[in-house]
Amino acid sequence: MKTDLPQSFRRLEYRPPNFTFGKVALDIALDPARTIVKSSLEVLPGPEFKPGEPLVLQGQELEFVSLRINGAAHRHFELNPESITIHSLPNEGREAFMVEIISICVPEKNTSLMGLYVSNGNFFTQCEAEGFRKITYFLDRPDVMARYTVTLRARETECPVLLSNGNLIHKEKLPNGWHSAVWEDPFPKPSYLFALVAGKLECIEETITTGSGAKKLLQIWVEPHDLNKTRHAMDSLIASIHWDEKRYGLELDLERFMIVAVGDFNMGAMENKGLNIFNTKYVLAQPETATDADFANIESVVGHEYFHNWTGNRVTCQDWFQLSLKEGLTVFRDQEFSADQMGSESGRAVKRIEDVRTLRQLQFPEDAGPMAHPIRPDEYQEINNFYTVTVYEKGAEVVRMYQTLLGVDGFRKGMDLYFKRHDGQAVTCEDFLAAMADANGRDLTQFKNWYSQAGTPRVKVEEHYNEASKQYVLTLTQSSAKVNQQPFHIPLKMRLLTSNDDQKEQLLELTQEKQSWTFENISEEPVLSINRGFSAPIILNFVQDEADLLTLFSSDDDAFNRWEAGQKLAMQFILDNRLPGAQLIAAYRTLLLDPDLDPAFKELAMTLPAEAYLYEQCASVDPQNIYSARRAFRHAIATELRMEWAALYQQMQTPGDFSPDGVSAGKRSLKNLALSMLLDADVAIWSAMAVNQYQNANNMTDRYVALSGLVVNGSKQAGICLRDFYSRFTDDALVIDKWFALQASRPPIAGVEPTLVDVMRLREHEAFKLNNPNRVRSVIHAFCMGNPASFHQADGSGYAFWADAVLTLDPINPQVAARLARGLDRWRLFAEPYQSKMHAALEKVAASKTLSADVREVISKALAS
Ligand code: BES
Ligand code: ZN
């Protein structure tokens, strides 16, 4: 019998804390092998206080040293592996008392990268969601907000720089080569926003003046050899600060704002108050080492973490079930920021298309799989598993729907009211909805269903045109993915396209299961353009014939839907295993030659739907069939349009100095798509041009794409260039990650050994490190989750590799292992023999007796599906 059933946390079991903290003083003596933390807590009765109840503080992997209450040693406590329970509180806890706890942790042994850890000799922290309890005993929950003063001590030669949240108020030399710094954060905050950084780092800095006329010091801290790669992050930070003032009237509230880059980091970046900590991948960039995508990602991640200062930090979450309150909202904000930075309507559309691609490729499968959950989950075993594309990307779509329903100004009114009501509080998703509703005098009761119901809703479209009465009737029927769901409130932007162009765009609100709209005086049978701009995150069930799709693809004035029509066409052909016919090729040609269209849009329009999205369209997936059908379709476009590709390759050159702006990046993306198509059409002919681009590129985008094209198409030059790339960039970890990822992402090539053989070799490479999440992701995740055609082999070899990798990584870093464990979520969707082989691999992982809670939850949910 199993006794260690995993613990579940339930949203409806939320209780306010029985105690809370006023002031918190931390004194931390940093030593990699033995860091001593003295914590002084001003404890106050909380909202749910009951006299006589003990104070229970969370703590993990801590060596307890001592406990004092109001200055006196205290003996009435119990220690457990995950907490300390303190009894016999002064006056039964009725009034404020001081708790002082000393404990020890071991940063150099911390490979989970949660809590305090060492990376390349420097100290860093990561506390969200529940890492603070690995630093000291605490009420480690977001609704306990306290004022922190932090004293950091370290040996000055080893740690010349000592940083924490807020303002630096004191620095001092100490005996024996030690020194100290005192930091004070003026804003109350939950423990998950605490941070410290210490070590040999240097910064670039800039002073700016914000709206109120206040001067602010901005710093980007990195290892000294990376200082020359920080300019773009600084520019992005300045742009973010200005944007939030202009668009939302939100000003930076601290005198100083710091970003620190670290090479070992589980996630992308973290919004600690005034001291954001970033994965180096989202800070460091210069043209020679970072691609256009890297530049764009840095801008959006810097924006994202900065925007959390208001949406997340000033107003935070009551509990972790409300995560989408801050993450969905902040993703929406960073998407809007990036779209605005594009500087044109067509640039905005490009950004929107990219975001929807991500949603469909990653979130739709999640919403249809064993880990499906509403954007506000009701239950979890391990909170780290719920930083999902659903909470983030679908959460952002839900926020976007408010804006679509209320208008940009109405949305802004809602935001203003949200801050007016809740500044300094820890709140819920209902509070956000209420602010939106109240500020606009709208009843949004039904809109709540987006927060509680999982699965992607489907909307069936039926149309009827009456030639005689000139009436057009549109009937929409919604159905949910799961049983017993209530209808959603779905905003659908639509327009009827007619030859005389007399119909305007409208917003339909679908609230019933089935609803009809009648349009009068429609002079001819129109072509329907619906869910424009992807106004709702749904699946449209709409059988549109090829002719209508071609019309939309060539002339819809909504750029998103124009792209969408092309995707639908390509998808139908690929799923039917058909090659593009003359009409479709002609449409592609017209698009490529259209002088009024943005290169970036053309590139997106010519990029086929991802395999992961194609899988979701099938009842039973044969991954190799889908791969071959998609490849054959692409090969046909490559071949039939080779004249156009060759011409575009010349026209889209961006001579002169490199600039990462949207227009230049768009040109490069189309040029590089052209190169990749030409290599696909005939690798023998075009390899020389690719090698030339590889050797002479003045930026990483061009160099990397050329190399990738050579590798993916099995060019004879691939080996030499790969070796050249490695030796050019041996000392640049982020570029070496690309070198690993490129090889792990190679699809199968006839006559070349399977990619898995390469991956096994890369895993033994001297530069491969199991402790470094970026390196692990560049090899293992890239192969198992980003390379479907090589991963899904009928002999199950990919799955066996996956199981071994999950089991190897789990004891080192459960978060990284649990992400990888998600790789077989959709096993039920696959045909035989894949399904059975995936099942066997899942069983193999499940059989381990020592799985972390993180991996256990993912695997058991997959098996139960
Ligand atoms: N708050 C998160 C970081 C985080 C995530 C901490 C999970 C702990 C657990 C941060 O704001 C975030 O969302 N980062 C994203 C990048 C962002 C641009 C979507 C990330 O790290 O992937
Ligand atoms: Zn975030």
Coordinates of C-alpha atoms and ligand atoms in Angstrom, one line a residue, residues 126 128-129 267-271 301 304-305 308 326-327 331 334 387 392, ligand 1:
Q126 CA 15.5 32.8 -6.6
E128 CA 9.3 32.7 -6.4
A129 CA 7.3 30.8 -5.7
M267 CA 13.5 30.4 -15.8
G268 CA 13.8 33.5 -18.1
A269 CA 13.9 36.2 -15.5
M270 CA 12.5 37.3 -12.1
E271 CA 10.9 40.6 -11.0
V301 CA 11.5 40.1 -21.1
H304 CA 7.8 42.0 -18.7
E305 CA 9.8 42.0 -15.5
H308 CA 5.6 43.5 -12.8
K326 CA 0.0 39.0 -12.3
E327 CA 1.4 36.8 -15.1
V331 CA 2.4 39.1 -20.5
D334 CA 4.7 43.0 -22.5
Y387 CA 3.9 28.4 -14.4
Y392 CA 0.7 32.9 -19.0
Ligands
BES1 N1 7.7 35.7 -12.1 C1 8.3 35.0 -13.3 C2 9.5 34.2 -13.0 C3 9.2 32.9 -12.3 C4 8.6 32.0 -13.0 C5 9.7 32.7 -11.1 C6 8.4 30.7 -12.3 C7 9.5 31.5 -10.4 C8 8.8 30.5 -11.1 C9 8.7 36.1 -14.3 O1 8.0 37.3 -14.3 C10 8.3 35.5 -15.6 O2 7.2 35.3 -15.9 N2 9.3 35.1 -16.4 C11 9.2 34.4 -17.7 C12 9.5 35.3 -18.8 C13 8.4 36.2 -19.2 C14 8.9 37.2 -20.3 C15 7.2 35.5 -19.6 C16 10.1 33.3 -17.6 O3 11.0 33.2 -16.8 O4 9.9 32.4 -18.4

